[in-house]
Coordinates of C-alpha atoms in Angstrom, one line a residue:
X28 CA 12.5 -30.5 3.7
X29 CA 9.1 -30.0 5.3
X30 CA 6.3 -30.1 2.8
X31 CA 3.3 -27.8 2.8
X32 CA 1.1 -30.6 4.1
X33 CA 3.5 -31.2 7.0
X34 CA 3.4 -27.5 7.8
X35 CA -0.4 -27.5 7.8
X36 CA -0.5 -30.5 10.2
X37 CA 1.9 -28.8 12.5
X38 CA -0.1 -25.6 12.5
X39 CA -3.3 -27.5 13.3
X40 CA -1.7 -29.0 16.3
X41 CA -0.6 -25.6 17.5
X42 CA -4.0 -24.1 16.9
X43 CA -5.6 -26.9 18.9
X44 CA -3.2 -26.3 21.7
X45 CA -4.1 -22.6 21.6
X46 CA -7.8 -23.4 21.9
X47 CA -8.8 -22.0 18.5
X48 CA -12.4 -22.9 17.6
X49 CA -13.3 -25.1 14.7
X50 CA -15.2 -22.3 12.8
X51 CA -12.1 -20.1 12.8
X52 CA -9.9 -23.0 11.6
X53 CA -12.4 -23.8 8.8
X54 CA -12.5 -20.2 7.7
X55 CA -8.8 -20.0 7.5
X56 CA -8.6 -23.2 5.5
X57 CA -10.8 -21.6 2.9
X58 CA -7.9 -19.2 2.3
X59 CA -5.6 -22.1 1.8
X60 CA -7.9 -23.9 -0.6
X61 CA -8.2 -20.7 -2.6
X62 CA -4.4 -20.8 -3.0
X63 CA -2.9 -17.7 -1.4
X64 CA 0.1 -17.0 -3.6
X65 CA 3.0 -14.6 -3.4
X66 CA 2.5 -11.3 -5.3
X67 CA 4.8 -11.6 -8.2
X68 CA 5.0 -8.1 -9.7
X69 CA 8.7 -8.6 -10.4
X70 CA 10.2 -10.8 -13.1
X71 CA 12.0 -12.7 -10.4
X72 CA 15.0 -14.7 -11.6
X73 CA 16.6 -15.1 -8.2
X74 CA 14.3 -17.7 -6.8
X75 CA 14.0 -15.6 -3.6
X76 CA 10.7 -15.2 -1.8
X77 CA 10.1 -12.7 1.1
X78 CA 7.3 -13.6 3.6
X79 CA 6.2 -11.1 6.1
X80 CA 4.3 -11.7 9.4
X81 CA 3.4 -9.6 12.3
X82 CA 1.4 -6.5 13.3
X83 CA 0.5 -3.1 11.9
X84 CA 4.2 -2.0 11.5
X85 CA 4.5 -4.8 8.9
X86 CA 1.1 -4.7 7.4
X87 CA 0.9 -0.9 7.2
X88 CA 1.0 0.7 3.8
X89 CA -0.7 -2.1 2.0
X90 CA 1.2 -2.7 -1.3
X91 CA 3.6 0.1 -0.2
X92 CA 4.4 -1.7 3.1
X93 CA 8.1 -2.1 3.9
X94 CA 8.2 -5.8 2.8
X95 CA 6.9 -4.8 -0.6
X96 CA 9.3 -2.0 -0.9
X97 CA 12.3 -4.2 0.1
X98 CA 11.2 -7.0 -2.3
X99 CA 10.8 -4.6 -5.2
X100 CA 14.3 -3.2 -4.6
X101 CA 15.7 -6.8 -4.4
X102 CA 13.5 -8.0 -7.3
X103 CA 12.1 -10.8 -5.2
X104 CA 8.6 -12.2 -4.8
X105 CA 6.7 -11.1 -1.7
X106 CA 3.8 -12.1 0.4
X107 CA 2.7 -10.0 3.4
X108 CA 0.4 -11.9 5.8
X109 CA 0.8 -9.4 8.7
X110 CA -2.4 -8.1 10.3
X111 CA -2.8 -4.8 12.2
X112 CA -3.4 -5.3 16.0
X113 CA -1.8 -8.8 16.0
X114 CA -0.3 -10.2 19.2
X115 CA 2.1 -13.2 19.5
X116 CA -0.9 -15.5 19.8
X117 CA -2.2 -14.4 16.4
X118 CA 0.9 -15.4 14.5
X119 CA -0.3 -19.0 14.0
X120 CA -3.3 -17.8 12.2
X121 CA -1.1 -15.8 9.8
X122 CA 1.1 -18.9 9.3
X123 CA -1.9 -21.0 8.5
X124 CA -3.1 -18.5 5.9
X125 CA 0.4 -18.6 4.4
X126 CA 0.7 -22.4 4.5
X127 CA 0.4 -22.8 0.7
X128 CA 3.5 -20.6 0.1
X129 CA 5.7 -21.4 3.2
X130 CA 7.8 -23.7 1.0
X131 CA 8.5 -20.7 -1.3
X132 CA 9.7 -18.4 1.5
X133 CA 13.5 -18.1 1.5
X134 CA 13.4 -15.1 3.8
X135 CA 10.9 -14.3 6.6
X136 CA 10.5 -10.9 8.4
X137 CA 8.5 -10.2 11.5
X138 CA 7.5 -7.4 13.9
X139 CA 5.5 -8.6 16.9
X140 CA 5.3 -7.9 20.6
X141 CA 4.3 -4.3 20.7
X142 CA 0.5 -5.0 21.1
X143 CA 1.2 -7.7 23.7
X144 CA 3.0 -5.0 25.8
X145 CA 0.6 -2.2 24.8
X146 CA 3.6 -0.1 23.7
X147 CA 1.7 2.6 21.8
X148 CA -0.8 2.9 24.6
X149 CA 2.1 3.3 26.9
X150 CA 3.4 6.2 24.8
X151 CA 0.0 7.8 24.7
X152 CA -0.3 7.6 28.5
X153 CA 3.4 8.2 29.2
X154 CA 2.6 10.8 31.9
X155 CA 1.1 8.0 34.1
X156 CA 3.4 5.1 33.1
X157 CA 5.5 3.4 35.7
X158 CA 8.6 3.0 33.7
X159 CA 10.2 0.5 36.0
X160 CA 7.2 -1.8 35.8
X161 CA 7.0 -1.4 32.0
X162 CA 10.7 -2.4 31.6
X163 CA 10.0 -5.4 33.9
X164 CA 7.0 -6.4 31.8
X165 CA 9.2 -6.3 28.7
X166 CA 11.9 -8.4 30.3
X167 CA 9.4 -10.9 31.6
X168 CA 7.8 -11.3 28.2
X169 CA 11.0 -12.7 26.7
X170 CA 10.2 -16.4 27.1
X171 CA 6.9 -16.0 25.2
X172 CA 8.7 -14.1 22.4
X173 CA 11.5 -16.7 22.2
X174 CA 8.9 -19.5 22.0
X175 CA 7.1 -17.6 19.2
X176 CA 10.3 -17.2 17.2
X177 CA 11.2 -20.9 17.7
X178 CA 7.7 -22.1 16.6
X179 CA 7.8 -19.9 13.5
X180 CA 11.2 -21.3 12.6
X181 CA 9.9 -24.8 13.0
X182 CA 7.2 -24.1 10.4
X183 CA 9.6 -22.8 7.7
X184 CA 11.8 -24.7 5.2
X185 CA 15.1 -25.7 6.6
X186 CA 17.1 -23.2 4.6
X187 CA 14.9 -20.2 5.2
X188 CA 16.4 -17.1 6.9
X189 CA 14.3 -15.6 9.6
X190 CA 14.6 -11.9 10.7
X191 CA 13.1 -10.3 13.8
X192 CA 12.7 -6.5 13.3
X193 CA 12.7 -4.0 16.1
X194 CA 10.3 -1.1 16.2
X195 CA 11.8 2.0 14.6
X196 CA 12.4 4.7 17.2
X197 CA 10.2 7.5 15.9
X198 CA 10.1 9.6 19.1
X199 CA 11.0 13.2 18.6
X200 CA 14.3 14.7 19.7
X201 CA 15.1 18.2 21.1
X202 CA 12.4 18.3 23.8
X203 CA 9.5 18.7 21.3
X204 CA 7.1 16.7 23.5
X205 CA 6.6 16.2 27.2
X206 CA 8.3 13.1 28.6
X207 CA 10.4 12.7 25.5
X208 CA 13.2 10.9 27.3
X209 CA 10.8 8.5 28.9
X210 CA 9.2 7.8 25.5
X211 CA 12.6 6.8 24.1
X212 CA 12.9 4.5 27.1
X213 CA 9.6 2.8 26.1
X214 CA 10.9 2.2 22.6
X215 CA 14.3 1.0 23.9
X216 CA 12.7 -1.5 26.4
X217 CA 10.6 -3.1 23.6
X218 CA 13.6 -3.3 21.2
X219 CA 15.9 -4.7 23.9
X220 CA 13.3 -7.4 24.3
X221 CA 13.2 -8.2 20.6
X222 CA 17.0 -8.2 20.4
X223 CA 17.5 -10.4 23.4
X224 CA 14.7 -12.9 22.4
X225 CA 16.2 -13.0 18.9
X226 CA 19.6 -13.9 20.3
X227 CA 18.3 -16.6 22.5
X228 CA 16.2 -18.1 19.6
X229 CA 19.1 -17.8 17.2
X230 CA 17.1 -15.5 14.9
X231 CA 18.6 -12.6 12.9
X232 CA 18.0 -9.2 14.4
X233 CA 17.9 -6.2 12.0
X234 CA 19.4 -3.6 14.3
X235 CA 19.7 -0.9 11.6
X236 CA 15.9 -0.5 11.7
X237 CA 16.0 1.3 15.1
X238 CA 17.7 4.4 13.8
X239 CA 16.1 4.4 10.3
X240 CA 14.2 7.6 11.0
X241 CA 17.2 9.6 12.1
X242 CA 16.5 13.3 11.4
X243 CA 12.9 12.3 10.4
X244 CA 11.4 11.6 13.8
X245 CA 8.0 12.9 15.0
X246 CA 7.6 16.6 14.6
X247 CA 10.7 17.0 12.5
X248 CA 10.6 19.1 9.3
X249 CA 10.2 16.0 7.2
X250 CA 8.7 13.4 9.5
X251 CA 8.4 9.7 8.5
X252 CA 5.9 9.1 11.3
X253 CA 2.3 10.2 11.9
X254 CA 2.0 12.0 15.2
X255 CA -0.4 11.6 18.2
X256 CA -3.1 13.8 16.5
X257 CA -3.3 11.9 13.2
X258 CA -7.0 10.9 12.7
X259 CA -6.3 7.4 11.2
X260 CA -2.7 6.5 11.7
X261 CA -1.3 7.8 15.0
X262 CA 2.2 6.7 16.0
X263 CA 2.7 4.7 12.9
X264 CA 5.0 5.3 9.9
X265 CA 3.6 7.2 6.9
X266 CA 4.4 6.0 3.4
X267 CA 7.8 7.8 3.5
X268 CA 8.5 5.9 6.6
X269 CA 7.5 2.5 5.3
X270 CA 9.6 3.2 2.2
X271 CA 12.6 4.0 4.4
X272 CA 12.2 0.9 6.5
X273 CA 12.0 -1.1 3.2
X274 CA 15.2 0.5 1.9
X275 CA 17.1 -0.3 5.2
X276 CA 15.8 -3.8 5.2
X277 CA 16.8 -4.4 1.6
X278 CA 20.3 -3.2 2.3
X279 CA 20.5 -5.5 5.3
X280 CA 19.3 -8.5 3.3
X281 CA 21.8 -7.8 0.6
X282 CA 24.6 -7.8 3.1
X283 CA 23.4 -10.8 5.1

C-alpha cells in the first residue's frame, strides 16, 4: 500500500511537471505540516473515510456540502478539499493539501471539468453559444479528464473507491427560460464527457446525480438551485440542493 510519504513524492513530481512555483509548493506544505485531518463529527465505527475533491459544486455549502451530508448519513469521516473555481490543473494542489489523510480515504468523490469548459458561462451566454462547437470542445477534452482521473487514482490507496460525479441538471423545464432546450444540451454535453471519461479511466460514475433535482429545477415552486439573478450563488445548488445531492450520493455508496 502506498504510504503518505510516497504520495507526497508523487505529487511533487506532478507539480514540478505542471510548472508550479516553489513558493506555492512551500505554502501548501505548511498545510501538510499542520496536519490536515478528516473532520470526525461522527462516532465512526466503520473505518470508512470520504475524501472530496473538485470545484464549487463539491465545495459549496461548507460544512453542509454534499460530501458532508453524505458522510453524516453514512456515519463516516469526511474531508472536503474541493475549492470553488478549480480546473483539472488545480486538482494536484488539492491532493497535496490532502496528502496527510490520503491513506485514510476509502472513498473519493470528485466534480471537475465544468470550469475548464466554461460551462456556467456558456449557460449565461446561451443565446450566442455555438452548440456544435461546445459539444466538440467537450468531446475533445476527454483525454485530459481521463488523464486527471488516472493520476488521482494513482495517488490513492490501492483499495480506495473513486467516484466521478456529473453535474446535476438544474435547468428549468416547461419553457420557463429562453433557450431552455439548448441549456439542457450544455448540461448533457458536460455530463456525457464525465461519463465517457469515467468509463475509459475505469472510474465509478454516479449517474443518479444528473436527475437529483427532478421537480426542483430552476424556477420551480421549490427550487434546489439559485437562478441567474442570485447575487452571490448564481447557477449553483442552494442548501436544499446540496442536501439532496448528499442523500443521492449516500444511497449510491450504500448500494455500491
